[in-house]
Short mmCIF file of C-alpha atoms in Angstrom, two decimals:
data_model
loop_
_atom_site.label_atom_id
_atom_site.label_comp_id
_atom_site.label_asym_id
_atom_site.label_seq_id
_atom_site.Cartn_x
_atom_site.Cartn_y
_atom_site.Cartn_z
CA MET A 1 -37.54 59.38 30.71
CA ILE A 2 -34.58 57.20 29.75
CA ASN A 3 -31.82 58.82 27.74
CA ASP A 4 -31.49 56.49 24.77
CA GLN A 5 -28.69 58.44 23.15
CA TRP A 6 -25.51 56.39 23.13
CA SER A 7 -22.42 58.52 22.77
CA LYS A 8 -18.67 58.08 22.60
CA ASP A 9 -18.46 59.82 26.00
CA ILE A 10 -20.81 57.30 27.58
CA GLU A 11 -18.82 54.46 26.04
CA GLU A 12 -15.49 55.83 27.27
CA ASP A 13 -16.89 56.45 30.77
CA LEU A 14 -18.34 52.94 30.84
CA ILE A 15 -14.99 51.42 29.83
CA LEU A 16 -13.20 53.36 32.58
CA LEU A 17 -15.87 52.36 35.10
CA ILE A 18 -15.62 48.67 34.18
CA LYS A 19 -11.82 48.65 34.28
CA ASP A 20 -11.80 50.34 37.69
CA TRP A 21 -14.57 48.05 38.99
CA LEU A 22 -12.70 44.95 37.83
CA ARG A 23 -9.52 46.20 39.48
CA GLN A 24 -11.41 46.91 42.74
CA THR A 25 -13.06 43.47 42.76
CA GLY A 26 -9.87 41.65 41.79
CA ARG A 27 -11.52 40.24 38.69
CA THR A 28 -10.56 40.21 35.04
CA GLN A 29 -12.26 41.24 31.84
CA SER A 30 -12.24 37.58 30.88
CA GLU A 31 -14.13 36.62 34.05
CA LEU A 32 -16.71 39.34 33.40
CA CYS A 33 -17.27 38.17 29.83
CA GLN A 34 -17.57 34.55 30.97
CA SER A 35 -20.11 35.58 33.62
CA LEU A 36 -22.13 37.29 30.90
CA ASN A 37 -21.82 34.19 28.66
CA LEU A 38 -20.23 36.23 25.90
CA PRO A 39 -18.57 34.42 22.98
CA SER A 40 -15.42 36.55 23.31
CA THR A 41 -13.48 38.36 26.01
CA ARG A 42 -12.73 41.38 23.83
CA PHE A 43 -13.92 44.79 25.00
CA PRO A 44 -15.88 45.63 21.82
CA ILE A 45 -18.04 42.51 22.35
CA LEU A 46 -18.58 43.45 26.00
CA ILE A 47 -19.51 47.02 25.10
CA ASP A 48 -21.93 45.87 22.38
CA PHE A 49 -23.61 43.62 24.93
CA LEU A 50 -23.92 46.43 27.49
CA LYS A 51 -25.06 48.84 24.77
CA LYS A 52 -28.14 46.61 24.28
CA ASP A 53 -28.87 46.98 28.00
CA PHE A 54 -28.45 50.73 27.64
CA PHE A 55 -31.01 50.95 24.85
CA SER A 56 -33.54 48.93 26.82
CA GLY A 57 -33.04 50.58 30.20
CA GLY A 58 -30.29 53.16 30.19
CA ILE A 59 -27.43 53.38 32.66
CA PRO A 60 -29.58 51.95 35.49
CA LYS A 61 -29.96 48.70 33.56
CA ILE A 62 -26.19 48.47 32.98
CA ALA A 63 -25.57 49.18 36.68
CA ASN A 64 -28.09 46.52 37.65
CA ARG A 65 -26.42 44.00 35.33
CA LEU A 66 -22.98 44.68 36.84
CA CYS A 67 -24.42 44.43 40.37
CA GLU A 68 -25.94 41.04 39.49
CA ILE A 69 -22.53 39.85 38.29
CA GLU A 70 -20.82 41.10 41.45
CA ASN A 71 -23.40 39.32 43.61
CA LEU A 72 -22.84 36.14 41.63
CA TRP A 73 -19.08 36.43 42.18
CA LYS A 74 -19.56 36.99 45.93
CA LYS A 75 -21.81 33.92 46.13
CA ASP A 76 -19.24 31.86 44.24
CA GLU A 77 -16.49 33.07 46.58
CA LYS A 78 -18.55 32.07 49.64
CA ASP A 79 -19.21 28.63 48.15
CA ILE A 80 -15.51 28.16 47.37
CA SER A 81 -14.60 29.30 50.88
CA LYS A 82 -17.04 26.79 52.39
CA ASP A 83 -15.60 24.00 50.22
CA LYS A 84 -12.04 24.89 51.26
CA LYS A 85 -13.03 24.94 54.92
CA LYS A 86 -14.73 21.56 54.54
CA ASN A 87 -11.60 20.14 52.84
CA ILE A 88 -9.39 21.45 55.64
CA GLU A 89 -11.70 19.88 58.23
CA LEU A 90 -11.66 16.56 56.34
CA ASN A 91 -7.88 16.65 55.97
CA THR A 92 -7.40 17.51 59.64
CA SER A 93 -9.73 14.72 60.68
CA GLY A 94 -7.91 12.26 58.42
CA GLN A 95 -4.55 13.34 59.82
CA LEU A 96 -5.77 12.86 63.39
CA ASP A 97 -7.03 9.38 62.52
CA LEU A 98 -3.65 8.55 61.01
CA LEU A 99 -1.86 9.82 64.13
CA ASP A 100 -4.15 7.69 66.31
CA GLU A 101 -3.29 4.63 64.21
CA ILE A 102 0.43 5.35 64.44
CA CYS A 103 0.22 5.79 68.22
CA GLU A 104 -1.75 2.56 68.53
CA ASP A 105 0.80 0.70 66.40
CA LEU A 106 3.68 2.16 68.41
CA SER A 107 2.05 1.09 71.66
CA LYS A 108 2.13 -2.52 70.44
CA ILE A 109 5.85 -2.46 69.80
CA ASN A 110 8.09 -3.64 72.61
CA PHE A 111 11.04 -1.25 72.61
CA ASP A 112 12.70 -2.95 75.59
CA LYS A 113 14.20 -5.75 73.48
#
């Protein structure tokens, strides 16, 4: 049976948990609120949102929600990492092409004059 009794203790523990989790993941409260599509980044709005999850599924539902967000962040980080790697490869390739052109141009110059 799900405990549907919200208390100040649960709220305070949840706030501490979220703050610690954000610190551990290197994320901000603002990023969390944006990921949840909340209209504000203030903690009371975030808590009200998570309180709704609590009433429909207890702590497990809140934990599941936070895990979904963390998975989304990890996916985004992987995508960003792939994009950065692709940019580096493109830049390196472009630089090599430029060096080839410079060498070709230099080979046409007669320095013996």
